[in-house]
PDB file of C-alpha atoms and ligand atoms in Angstrom:
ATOM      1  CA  UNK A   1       0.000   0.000   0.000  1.00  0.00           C
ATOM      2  CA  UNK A   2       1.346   3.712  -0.984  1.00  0.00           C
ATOM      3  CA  UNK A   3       0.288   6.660   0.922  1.00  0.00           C
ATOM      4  CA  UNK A   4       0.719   9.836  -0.094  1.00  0.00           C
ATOM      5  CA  UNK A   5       0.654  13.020   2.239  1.00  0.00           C
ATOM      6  CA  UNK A   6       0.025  16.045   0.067  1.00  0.00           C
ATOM      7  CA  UNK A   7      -0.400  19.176   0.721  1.00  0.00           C
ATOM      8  CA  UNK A   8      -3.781  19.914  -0.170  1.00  0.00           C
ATOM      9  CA  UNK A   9      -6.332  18.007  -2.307  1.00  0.00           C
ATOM     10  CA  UNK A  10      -5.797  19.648  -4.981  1.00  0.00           C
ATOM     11  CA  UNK A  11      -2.221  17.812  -5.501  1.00  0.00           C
ATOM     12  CA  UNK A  12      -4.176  14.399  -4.420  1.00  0.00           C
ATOM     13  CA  UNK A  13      -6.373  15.280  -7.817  1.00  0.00           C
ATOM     14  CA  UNK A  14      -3.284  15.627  -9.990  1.00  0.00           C
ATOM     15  CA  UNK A  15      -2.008  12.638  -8.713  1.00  0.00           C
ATOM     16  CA  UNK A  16      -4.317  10.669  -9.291  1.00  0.00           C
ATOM     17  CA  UNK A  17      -5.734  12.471 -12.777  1.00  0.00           C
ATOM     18  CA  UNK A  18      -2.201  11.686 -14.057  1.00  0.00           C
ATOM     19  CA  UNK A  19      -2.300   8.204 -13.234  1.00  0.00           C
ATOM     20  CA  UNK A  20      -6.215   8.373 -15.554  1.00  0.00           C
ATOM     21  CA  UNK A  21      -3.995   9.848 -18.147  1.00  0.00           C
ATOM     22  CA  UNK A  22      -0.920   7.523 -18.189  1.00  0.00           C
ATOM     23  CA  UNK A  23      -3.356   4.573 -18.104  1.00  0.00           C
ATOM     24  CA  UNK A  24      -5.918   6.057 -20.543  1.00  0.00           C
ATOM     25  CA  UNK A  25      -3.266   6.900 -23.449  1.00  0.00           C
ATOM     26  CA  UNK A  26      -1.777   3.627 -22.975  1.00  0.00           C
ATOM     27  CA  UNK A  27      -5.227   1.578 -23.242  1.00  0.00           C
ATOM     28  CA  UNK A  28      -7.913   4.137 -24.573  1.00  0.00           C
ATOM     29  CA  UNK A  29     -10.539   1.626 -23.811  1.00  0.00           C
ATOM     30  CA  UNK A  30      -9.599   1.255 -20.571  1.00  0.00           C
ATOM     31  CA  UNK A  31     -12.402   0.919 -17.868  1.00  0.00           C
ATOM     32  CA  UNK A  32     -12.615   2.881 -14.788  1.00  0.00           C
ATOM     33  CA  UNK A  33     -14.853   2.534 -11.504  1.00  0.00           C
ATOM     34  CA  UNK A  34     -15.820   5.519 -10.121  1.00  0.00           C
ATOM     35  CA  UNK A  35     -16.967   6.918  -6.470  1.00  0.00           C
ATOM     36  CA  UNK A  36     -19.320   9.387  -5.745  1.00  0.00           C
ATOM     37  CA  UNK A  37     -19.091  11.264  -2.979  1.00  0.00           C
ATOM     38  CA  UNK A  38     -17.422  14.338  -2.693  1.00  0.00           C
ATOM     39  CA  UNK A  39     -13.653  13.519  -2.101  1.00  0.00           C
ATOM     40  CA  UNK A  40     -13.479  12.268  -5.321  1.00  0.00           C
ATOM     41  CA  UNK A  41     -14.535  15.665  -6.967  1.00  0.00           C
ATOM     42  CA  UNK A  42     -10.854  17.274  -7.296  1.00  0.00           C
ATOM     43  CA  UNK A  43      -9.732  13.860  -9.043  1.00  0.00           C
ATOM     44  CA  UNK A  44     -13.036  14.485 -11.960  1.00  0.00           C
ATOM     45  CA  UNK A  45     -12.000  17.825 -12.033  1.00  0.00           C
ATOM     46  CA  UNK A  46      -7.940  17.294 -12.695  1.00  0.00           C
ATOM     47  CA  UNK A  47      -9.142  14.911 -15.286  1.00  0.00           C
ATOM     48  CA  UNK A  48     -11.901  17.207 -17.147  1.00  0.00           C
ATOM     49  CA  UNK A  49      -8.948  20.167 -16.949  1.00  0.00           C
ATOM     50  CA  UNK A  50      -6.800  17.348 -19.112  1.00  0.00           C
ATOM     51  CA  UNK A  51      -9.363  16.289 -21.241  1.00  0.00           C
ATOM     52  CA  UNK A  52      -9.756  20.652 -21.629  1.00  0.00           C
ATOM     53  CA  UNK A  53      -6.360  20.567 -23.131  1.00  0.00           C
ATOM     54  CA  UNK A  54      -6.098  17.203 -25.243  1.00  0.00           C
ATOM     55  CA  UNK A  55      -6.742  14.283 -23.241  1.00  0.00           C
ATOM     56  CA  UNK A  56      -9.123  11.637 -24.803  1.00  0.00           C
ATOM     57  CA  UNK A  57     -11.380   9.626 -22.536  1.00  0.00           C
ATOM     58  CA  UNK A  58     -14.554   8.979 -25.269  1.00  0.00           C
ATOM     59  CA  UNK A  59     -13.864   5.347 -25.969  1.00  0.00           C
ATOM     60  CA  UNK A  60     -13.371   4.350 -21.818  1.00  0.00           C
ATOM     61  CA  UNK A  61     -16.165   2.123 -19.996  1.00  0.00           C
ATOM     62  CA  UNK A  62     -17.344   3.064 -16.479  1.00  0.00           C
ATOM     63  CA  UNK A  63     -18.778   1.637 -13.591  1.00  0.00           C
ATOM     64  CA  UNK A  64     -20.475   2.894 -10.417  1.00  0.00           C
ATOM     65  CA  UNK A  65     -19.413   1.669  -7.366  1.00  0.00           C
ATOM     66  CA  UNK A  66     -23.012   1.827  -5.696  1.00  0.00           C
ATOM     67  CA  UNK A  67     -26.586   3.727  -6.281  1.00  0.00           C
ATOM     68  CA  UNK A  68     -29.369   4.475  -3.662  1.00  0.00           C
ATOM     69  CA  UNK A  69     -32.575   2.043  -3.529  1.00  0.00           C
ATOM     70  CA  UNK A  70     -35.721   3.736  -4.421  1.00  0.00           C
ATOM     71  CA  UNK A  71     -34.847   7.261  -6.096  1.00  0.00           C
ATOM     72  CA  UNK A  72     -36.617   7.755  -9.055  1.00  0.00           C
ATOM     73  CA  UNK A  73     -34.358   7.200 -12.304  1.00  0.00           C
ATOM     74  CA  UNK A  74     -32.844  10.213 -13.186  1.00  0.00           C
ATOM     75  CA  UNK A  75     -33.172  11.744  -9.342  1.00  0.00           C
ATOM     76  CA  UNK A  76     -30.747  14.301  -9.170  1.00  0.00           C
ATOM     77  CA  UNK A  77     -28.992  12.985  -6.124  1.00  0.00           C
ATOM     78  CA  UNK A  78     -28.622   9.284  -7.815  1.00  0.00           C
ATOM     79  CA  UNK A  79     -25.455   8.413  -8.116  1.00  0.00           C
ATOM     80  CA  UNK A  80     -25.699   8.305 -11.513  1.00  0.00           C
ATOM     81  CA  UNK A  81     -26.768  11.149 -11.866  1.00  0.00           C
ATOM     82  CA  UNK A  82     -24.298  12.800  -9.505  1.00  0.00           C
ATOM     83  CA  UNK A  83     -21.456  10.960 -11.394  1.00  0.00           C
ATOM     84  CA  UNK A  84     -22.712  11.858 -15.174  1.00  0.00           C
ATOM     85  CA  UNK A  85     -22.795  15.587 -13.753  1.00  0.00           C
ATOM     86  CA  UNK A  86     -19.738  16.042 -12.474  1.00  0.00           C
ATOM     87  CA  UNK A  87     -17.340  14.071 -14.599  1.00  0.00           C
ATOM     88  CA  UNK A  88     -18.556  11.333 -17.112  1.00  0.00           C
ATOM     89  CA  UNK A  89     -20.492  14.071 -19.587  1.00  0.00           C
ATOM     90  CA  UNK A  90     -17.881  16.986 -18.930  1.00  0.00           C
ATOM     91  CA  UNK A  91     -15.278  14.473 -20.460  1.00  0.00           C
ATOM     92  CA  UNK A  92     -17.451  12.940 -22.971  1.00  0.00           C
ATOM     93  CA  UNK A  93     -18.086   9.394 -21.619  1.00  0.00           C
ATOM     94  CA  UNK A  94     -21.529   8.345 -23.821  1.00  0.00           C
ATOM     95  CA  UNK A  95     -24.259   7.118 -21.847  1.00  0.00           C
ATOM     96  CA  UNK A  96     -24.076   3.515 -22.453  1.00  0.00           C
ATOM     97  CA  UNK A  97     -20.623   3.536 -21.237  1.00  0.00           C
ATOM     98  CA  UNK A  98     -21.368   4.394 -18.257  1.00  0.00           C
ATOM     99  CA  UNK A  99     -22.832   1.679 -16.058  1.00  0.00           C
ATOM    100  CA  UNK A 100     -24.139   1.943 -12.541  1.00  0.00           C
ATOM    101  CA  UNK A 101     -26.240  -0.747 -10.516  1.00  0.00           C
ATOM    102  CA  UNK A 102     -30.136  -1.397  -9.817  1.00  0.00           C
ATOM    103  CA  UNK A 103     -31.944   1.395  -9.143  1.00  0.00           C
ATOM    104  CA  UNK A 104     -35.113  -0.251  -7.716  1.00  0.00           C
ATOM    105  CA  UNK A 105     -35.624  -3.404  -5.552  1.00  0.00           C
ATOM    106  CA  UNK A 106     -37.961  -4.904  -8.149  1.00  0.00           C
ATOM    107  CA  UNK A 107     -35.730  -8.040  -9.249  1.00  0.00           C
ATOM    108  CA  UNK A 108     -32.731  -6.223  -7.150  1.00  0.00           C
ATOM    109  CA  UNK A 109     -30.866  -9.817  -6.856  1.00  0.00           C
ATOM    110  CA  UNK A 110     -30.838 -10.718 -10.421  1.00  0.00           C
ATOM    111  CA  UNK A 111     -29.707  -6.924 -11.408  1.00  0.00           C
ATOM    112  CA  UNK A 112     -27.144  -7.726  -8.958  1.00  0.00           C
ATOM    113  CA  UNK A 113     -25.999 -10.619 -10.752  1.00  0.00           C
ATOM    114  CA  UNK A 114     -26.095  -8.827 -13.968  1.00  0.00           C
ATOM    115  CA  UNK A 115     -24.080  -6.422 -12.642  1.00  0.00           C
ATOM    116  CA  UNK A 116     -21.277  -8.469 -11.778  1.00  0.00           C
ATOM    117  CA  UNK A 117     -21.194 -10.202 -15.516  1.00  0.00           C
ATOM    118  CA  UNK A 118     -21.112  -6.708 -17.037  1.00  0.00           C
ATOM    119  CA  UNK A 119     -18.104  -5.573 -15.100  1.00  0.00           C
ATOM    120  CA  UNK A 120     -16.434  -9.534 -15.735  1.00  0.00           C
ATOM    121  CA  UNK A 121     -17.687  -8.982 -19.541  1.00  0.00           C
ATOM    122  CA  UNK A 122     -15.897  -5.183 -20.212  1.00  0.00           C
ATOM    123  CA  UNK A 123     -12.320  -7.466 -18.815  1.00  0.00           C
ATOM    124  CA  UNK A 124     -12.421  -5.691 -15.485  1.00  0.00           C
ATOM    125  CA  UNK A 125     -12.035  -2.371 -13.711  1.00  0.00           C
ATOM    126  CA  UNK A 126      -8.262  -1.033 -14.524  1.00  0.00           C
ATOM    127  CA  UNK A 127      -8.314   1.639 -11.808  1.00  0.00           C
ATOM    128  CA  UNK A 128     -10.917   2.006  -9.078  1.00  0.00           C
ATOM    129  CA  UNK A 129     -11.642   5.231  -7.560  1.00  0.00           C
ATOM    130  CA  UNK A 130     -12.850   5.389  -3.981  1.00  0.00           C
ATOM    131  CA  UNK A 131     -13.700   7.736  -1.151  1.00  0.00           C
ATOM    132  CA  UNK A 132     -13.990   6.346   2.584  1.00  0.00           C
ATOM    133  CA  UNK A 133     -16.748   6.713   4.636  1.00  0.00           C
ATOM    134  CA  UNK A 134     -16.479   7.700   8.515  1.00  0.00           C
ATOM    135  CA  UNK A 135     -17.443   4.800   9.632  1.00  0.00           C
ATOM    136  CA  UNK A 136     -14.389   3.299   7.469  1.00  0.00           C
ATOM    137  CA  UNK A 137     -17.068   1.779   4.085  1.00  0.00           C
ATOM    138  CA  UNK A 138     -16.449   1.398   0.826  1.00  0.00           C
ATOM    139  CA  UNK A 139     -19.240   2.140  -1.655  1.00  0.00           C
ATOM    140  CA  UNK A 140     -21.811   1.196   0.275  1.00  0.00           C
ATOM    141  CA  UNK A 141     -19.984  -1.744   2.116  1.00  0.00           C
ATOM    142  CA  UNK A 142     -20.875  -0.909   5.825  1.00  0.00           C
ATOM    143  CA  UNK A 143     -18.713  -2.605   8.444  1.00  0.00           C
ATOM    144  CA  UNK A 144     -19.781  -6.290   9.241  1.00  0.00           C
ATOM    145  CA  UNK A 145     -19.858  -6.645   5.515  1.00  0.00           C
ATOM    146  CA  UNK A 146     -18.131  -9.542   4.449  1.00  0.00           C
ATOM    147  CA  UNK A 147     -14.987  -9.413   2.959  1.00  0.00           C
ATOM    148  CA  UNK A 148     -15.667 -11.275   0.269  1.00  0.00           C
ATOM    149  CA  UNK A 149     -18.924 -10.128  -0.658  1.00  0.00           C
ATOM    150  CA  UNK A 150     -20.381  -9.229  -3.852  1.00  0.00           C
ATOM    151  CA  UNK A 151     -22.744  -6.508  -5.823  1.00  0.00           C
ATOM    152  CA  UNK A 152     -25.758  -6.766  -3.523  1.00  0.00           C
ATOM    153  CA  UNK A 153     -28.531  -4.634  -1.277  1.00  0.00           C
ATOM    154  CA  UNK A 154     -27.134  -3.306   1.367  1.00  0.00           C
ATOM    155  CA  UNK A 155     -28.918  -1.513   4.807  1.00  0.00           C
ATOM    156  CA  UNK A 156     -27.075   1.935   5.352  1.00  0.00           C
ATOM    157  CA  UNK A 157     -26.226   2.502   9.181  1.00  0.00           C
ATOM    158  CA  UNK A 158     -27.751   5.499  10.396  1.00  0.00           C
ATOM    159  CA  UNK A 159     -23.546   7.441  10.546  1.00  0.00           C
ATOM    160  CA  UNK A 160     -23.938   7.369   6.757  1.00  0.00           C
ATOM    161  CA  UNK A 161     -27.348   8.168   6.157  1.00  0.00           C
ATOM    162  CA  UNK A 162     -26.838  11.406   8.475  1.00  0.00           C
ATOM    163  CA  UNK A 163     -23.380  11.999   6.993  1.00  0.00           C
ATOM    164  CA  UNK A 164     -25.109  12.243   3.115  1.00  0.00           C
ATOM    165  CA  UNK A 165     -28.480  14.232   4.675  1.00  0.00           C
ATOM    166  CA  UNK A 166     -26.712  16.929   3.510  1.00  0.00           C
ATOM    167  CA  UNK A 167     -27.113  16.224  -0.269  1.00  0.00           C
ATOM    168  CA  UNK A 168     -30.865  15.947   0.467  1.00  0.00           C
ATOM    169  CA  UNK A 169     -31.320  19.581   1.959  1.00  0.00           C
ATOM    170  CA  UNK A 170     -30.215  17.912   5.493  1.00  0.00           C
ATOM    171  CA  UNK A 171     -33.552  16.452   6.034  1.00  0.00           C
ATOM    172  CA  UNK A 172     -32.155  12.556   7.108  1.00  0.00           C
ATOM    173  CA  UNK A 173     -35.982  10.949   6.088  1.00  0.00           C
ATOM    174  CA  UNK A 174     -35.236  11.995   2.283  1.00  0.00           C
ATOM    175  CA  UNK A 175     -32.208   9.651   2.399  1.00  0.00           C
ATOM    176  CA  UNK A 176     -32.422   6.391   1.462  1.00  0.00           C
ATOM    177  CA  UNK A 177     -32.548   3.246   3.719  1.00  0.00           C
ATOM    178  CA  UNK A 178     -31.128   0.561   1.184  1.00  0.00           C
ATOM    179  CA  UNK A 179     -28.718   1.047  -1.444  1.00  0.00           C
ATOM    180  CA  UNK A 180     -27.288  -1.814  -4.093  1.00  0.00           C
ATOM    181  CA  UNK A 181     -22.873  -1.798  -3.788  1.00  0.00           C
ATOM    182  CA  UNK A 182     -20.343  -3.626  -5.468  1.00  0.00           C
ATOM    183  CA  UNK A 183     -19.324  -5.954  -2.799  1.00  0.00           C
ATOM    184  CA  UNK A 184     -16.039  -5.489  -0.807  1.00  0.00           C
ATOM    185  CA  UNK A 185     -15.117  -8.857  -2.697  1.00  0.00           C
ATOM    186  CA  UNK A 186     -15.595  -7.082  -6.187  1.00  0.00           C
ATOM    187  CA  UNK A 187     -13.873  -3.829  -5.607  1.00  0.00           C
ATOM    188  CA  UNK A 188     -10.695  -5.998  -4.746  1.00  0.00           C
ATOM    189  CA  UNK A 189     -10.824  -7.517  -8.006  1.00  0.00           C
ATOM    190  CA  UNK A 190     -10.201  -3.898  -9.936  1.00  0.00           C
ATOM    191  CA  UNK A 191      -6.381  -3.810 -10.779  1.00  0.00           C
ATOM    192  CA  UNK A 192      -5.450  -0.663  -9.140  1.00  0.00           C
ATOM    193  CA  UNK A 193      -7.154   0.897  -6.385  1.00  0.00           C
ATOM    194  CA  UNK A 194      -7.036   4.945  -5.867  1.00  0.00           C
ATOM    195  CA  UNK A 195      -8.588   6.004  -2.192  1.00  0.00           C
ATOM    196  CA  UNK A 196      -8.863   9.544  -1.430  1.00  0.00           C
ATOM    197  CA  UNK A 197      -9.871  11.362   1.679  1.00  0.00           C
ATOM    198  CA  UNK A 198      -9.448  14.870   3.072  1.00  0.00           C
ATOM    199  CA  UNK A 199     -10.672  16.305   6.435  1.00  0.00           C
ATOM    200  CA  UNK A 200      -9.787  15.638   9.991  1.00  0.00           C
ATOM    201  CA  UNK A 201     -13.328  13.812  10.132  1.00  0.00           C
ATOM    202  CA  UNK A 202     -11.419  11.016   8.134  1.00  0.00           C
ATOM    203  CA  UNK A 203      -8.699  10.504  10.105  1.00  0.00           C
ATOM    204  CA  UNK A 204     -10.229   7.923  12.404  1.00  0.00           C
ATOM    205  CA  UNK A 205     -11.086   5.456   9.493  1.00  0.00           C
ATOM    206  CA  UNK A 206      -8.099   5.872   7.326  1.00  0.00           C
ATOM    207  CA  UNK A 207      -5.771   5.064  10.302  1.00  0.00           C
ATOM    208  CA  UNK A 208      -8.145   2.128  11.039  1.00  0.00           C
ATOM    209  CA  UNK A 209      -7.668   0.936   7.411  1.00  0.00           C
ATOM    210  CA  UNK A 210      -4.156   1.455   6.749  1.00  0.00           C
ATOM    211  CA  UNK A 211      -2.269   0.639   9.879  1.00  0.00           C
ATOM    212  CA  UNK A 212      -5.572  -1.312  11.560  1.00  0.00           C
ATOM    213  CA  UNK A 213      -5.923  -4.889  11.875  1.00  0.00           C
ATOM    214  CA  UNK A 214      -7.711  -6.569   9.007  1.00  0.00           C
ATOM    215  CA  UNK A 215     -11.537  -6.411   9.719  1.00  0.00           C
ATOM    216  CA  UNK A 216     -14.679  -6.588   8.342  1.00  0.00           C
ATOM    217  CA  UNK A 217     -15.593  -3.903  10.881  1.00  0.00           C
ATOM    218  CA  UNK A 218     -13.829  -1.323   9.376  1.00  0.00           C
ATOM    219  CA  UNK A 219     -14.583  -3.018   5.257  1.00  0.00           C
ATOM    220  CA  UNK A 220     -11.657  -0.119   4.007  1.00  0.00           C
ATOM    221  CA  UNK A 221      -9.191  -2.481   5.615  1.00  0.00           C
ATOM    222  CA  UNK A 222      -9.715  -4.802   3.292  1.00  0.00           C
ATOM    223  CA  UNK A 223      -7.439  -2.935   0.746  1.00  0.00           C
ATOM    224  CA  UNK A 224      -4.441  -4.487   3.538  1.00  0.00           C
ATOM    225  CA  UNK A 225      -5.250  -7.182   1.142  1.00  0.00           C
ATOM    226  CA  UNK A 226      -4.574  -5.847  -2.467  1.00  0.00           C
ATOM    227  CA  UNK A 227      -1.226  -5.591  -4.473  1.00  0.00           C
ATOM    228  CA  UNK A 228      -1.665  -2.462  -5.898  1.00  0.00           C
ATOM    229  CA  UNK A 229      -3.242   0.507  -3.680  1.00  0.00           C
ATOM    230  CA  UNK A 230      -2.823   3.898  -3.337  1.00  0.00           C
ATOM    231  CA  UNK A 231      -4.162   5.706  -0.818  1.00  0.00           C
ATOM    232  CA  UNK A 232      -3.908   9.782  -1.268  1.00  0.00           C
ATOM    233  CA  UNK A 233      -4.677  11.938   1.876  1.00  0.00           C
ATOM    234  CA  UNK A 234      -4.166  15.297   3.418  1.00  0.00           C
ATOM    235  CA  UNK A 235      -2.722  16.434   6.658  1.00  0.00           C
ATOM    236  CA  UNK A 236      -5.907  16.352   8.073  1.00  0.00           C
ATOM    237  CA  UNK A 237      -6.854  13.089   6.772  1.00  0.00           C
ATOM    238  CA  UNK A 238      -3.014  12.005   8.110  1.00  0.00           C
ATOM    239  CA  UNK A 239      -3.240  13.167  11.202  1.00  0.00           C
ATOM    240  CA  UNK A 240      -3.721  10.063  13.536  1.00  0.00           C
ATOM    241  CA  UNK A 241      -1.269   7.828  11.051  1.00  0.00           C
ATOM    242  CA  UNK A 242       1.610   6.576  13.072  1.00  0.00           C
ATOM    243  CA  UNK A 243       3.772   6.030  10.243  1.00  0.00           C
ATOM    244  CA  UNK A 244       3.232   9.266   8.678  1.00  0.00           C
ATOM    245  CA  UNK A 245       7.174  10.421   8.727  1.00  0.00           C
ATOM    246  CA  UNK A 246       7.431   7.657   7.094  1.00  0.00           C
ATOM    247  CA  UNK A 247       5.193   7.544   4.138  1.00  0.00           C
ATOM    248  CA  UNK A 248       6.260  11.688   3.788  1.00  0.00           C
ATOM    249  CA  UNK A 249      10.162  10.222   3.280  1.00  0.00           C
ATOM    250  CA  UNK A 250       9.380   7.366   1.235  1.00  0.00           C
ATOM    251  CA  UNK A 251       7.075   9.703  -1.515  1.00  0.00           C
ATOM    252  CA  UNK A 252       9.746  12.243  -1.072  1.00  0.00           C
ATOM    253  CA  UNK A 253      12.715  10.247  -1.914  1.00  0.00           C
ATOM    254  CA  UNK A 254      10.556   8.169  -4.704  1.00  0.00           C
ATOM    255  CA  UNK A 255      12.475   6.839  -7.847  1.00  0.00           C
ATOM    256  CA  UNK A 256      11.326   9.517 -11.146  1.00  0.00           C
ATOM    257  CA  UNK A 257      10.855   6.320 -13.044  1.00  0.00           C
ATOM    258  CA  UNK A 258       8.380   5.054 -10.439  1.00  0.00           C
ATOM    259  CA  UNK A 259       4.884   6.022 -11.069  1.00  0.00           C
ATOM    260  CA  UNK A 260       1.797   5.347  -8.518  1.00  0.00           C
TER     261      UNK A 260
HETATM  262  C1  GLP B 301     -20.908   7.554   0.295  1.00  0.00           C
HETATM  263  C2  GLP B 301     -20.385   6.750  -0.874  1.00  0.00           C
HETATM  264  C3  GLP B 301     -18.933   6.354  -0.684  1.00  0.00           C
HETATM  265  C4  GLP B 301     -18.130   7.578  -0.278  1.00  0.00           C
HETATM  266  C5  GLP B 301     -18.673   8.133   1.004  1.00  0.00           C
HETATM  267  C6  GLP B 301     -17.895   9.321   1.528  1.00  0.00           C
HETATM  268  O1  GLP B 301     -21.262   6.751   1.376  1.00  0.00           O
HETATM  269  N1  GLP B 301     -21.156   5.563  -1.068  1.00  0.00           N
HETATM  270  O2  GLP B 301     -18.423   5.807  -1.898  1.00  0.00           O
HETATM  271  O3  GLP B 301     -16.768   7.219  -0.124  1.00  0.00           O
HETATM  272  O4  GLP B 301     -20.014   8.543   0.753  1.00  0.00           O
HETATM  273  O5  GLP B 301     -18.327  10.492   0.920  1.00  0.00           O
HETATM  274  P1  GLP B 301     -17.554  11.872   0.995  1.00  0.00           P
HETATM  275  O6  GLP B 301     -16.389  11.703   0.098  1.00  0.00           O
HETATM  276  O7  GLP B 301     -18.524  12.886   0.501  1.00  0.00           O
HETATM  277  O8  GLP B 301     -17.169  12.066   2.406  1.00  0.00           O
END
């Protein structure tokens, strides 16, 4: 596992945008998984700036890590939605290459299912984006999830639901109870994982997941488990990391030829 200590997010969105670009020029179709949420946001917005001055992203497939249960298709706080407005039509990504889970419980298992094959069928996520949740999930994996699991319905604990209240004007009965998330299982799978996370309010999970034992309590620790992680934070974000001096050397004194 890398981890980066930048000095604001900014830099974390470069980072990671450059690592979109390097893989994206090499493999134009390459597929990408991406978070909502809004830690993400300077990572879609260092990308759309490259794609502003040359950078090609038309012919890459995307998936959604996770979508709310019972908004109404095209809801503006779907995650679809959310994702298709802040990054996938600013850059040009069509419609039907962007792919996001159920949005209604009607059949929710086989959509599941279906879900799964289409990621297996595009060859597999290259590079996953995520955010971390407070309570240390991924997508919508909340802890106890298993660490195996797969694209299924998920409850939402009641830390999360009040934590994204404020995309639905605060009001915590507007947000929804059950939510459909590629499992913790699935997201392990992708071939390079990208988590980003800013804020002292993060600091408590990301310690938990980087220098925490392995446990499905805290599902972000699961990435202990992966070859290929990089995990980009700020100070605040750092601040209860142990090893921090540490990680700040190792990025500093980081071979040119070496990329994330
Ligand atoms: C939601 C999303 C997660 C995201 C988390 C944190 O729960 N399902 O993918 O990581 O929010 O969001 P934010 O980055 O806004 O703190």
């Amino acid at each position: 596992m890398e981890i980066v200590i930048v000095h604001d997010i900014a830099e974390a969105g470069s980072i990671a945008g450059a690592a979109i670009e390097r893989l994206v020029t090499a493999n134009p179709t390459a597929v990408l998984g991406l978070a909502t949420g809004s830690s993400p946001l300077p990572i879609y917005d260092d990308v759309i700036q490259r794609c502003q001055t040359g950078l090609r992203v038309e012919a890459v497939t995307a998936f959604t890590l996770d979508e709310y249960l019972g908004l109404p298709v095209g809801h503006p706080e779907s995650y679809r939605s959310f994702i298709k407005r802040v990054f996938t039509e600013p850059v040009g990504i069509a419609d039907e290459n962007l792919h996001s889970p159920a949005v209604n419980d009607e059949g929710v298992e086989a959509l599941c299912e279906s879900y799964e094959r289409q990621i297996e069928a595009a060859g597999g996520i290259d590079l996953q984006i995520l955010g971390i949740g407070s309570d240390g999930h991924i997508g919508f994996n909340e802890p106890s999830s298993s660490l195996g699991s797969r694209t299924r319905i998920k409850t939402l604990v009641t830390e999360t639901r009040q934590d994204n209240a404020r995309f639905f004007g605060g009001n915590l009965d507007q947000v929804p109870t059950h939510v459909v998330t590629q499992g913790i299982g699935t997201i392990l799978e992708a071939r390079h994982l990208i988590m980003i996370a800013a804020g002292e309010s993060k600091a408590r999970a990301i310690a938990a997941a980087v220098e925490g034992p392995l446990s499905a309590m805290v599902p972000a620790s699961a990435l202990q488990l992966h070859p290929h992680v990089t995990v980009l934070v700020d100070e605040g974000a750092a601040s209860q990391l142990k090893l921090a001096d540490y990680y700040r050397s190792t990025y500093a004194t980081k071979p040119d030829w070496q990329s994330i």
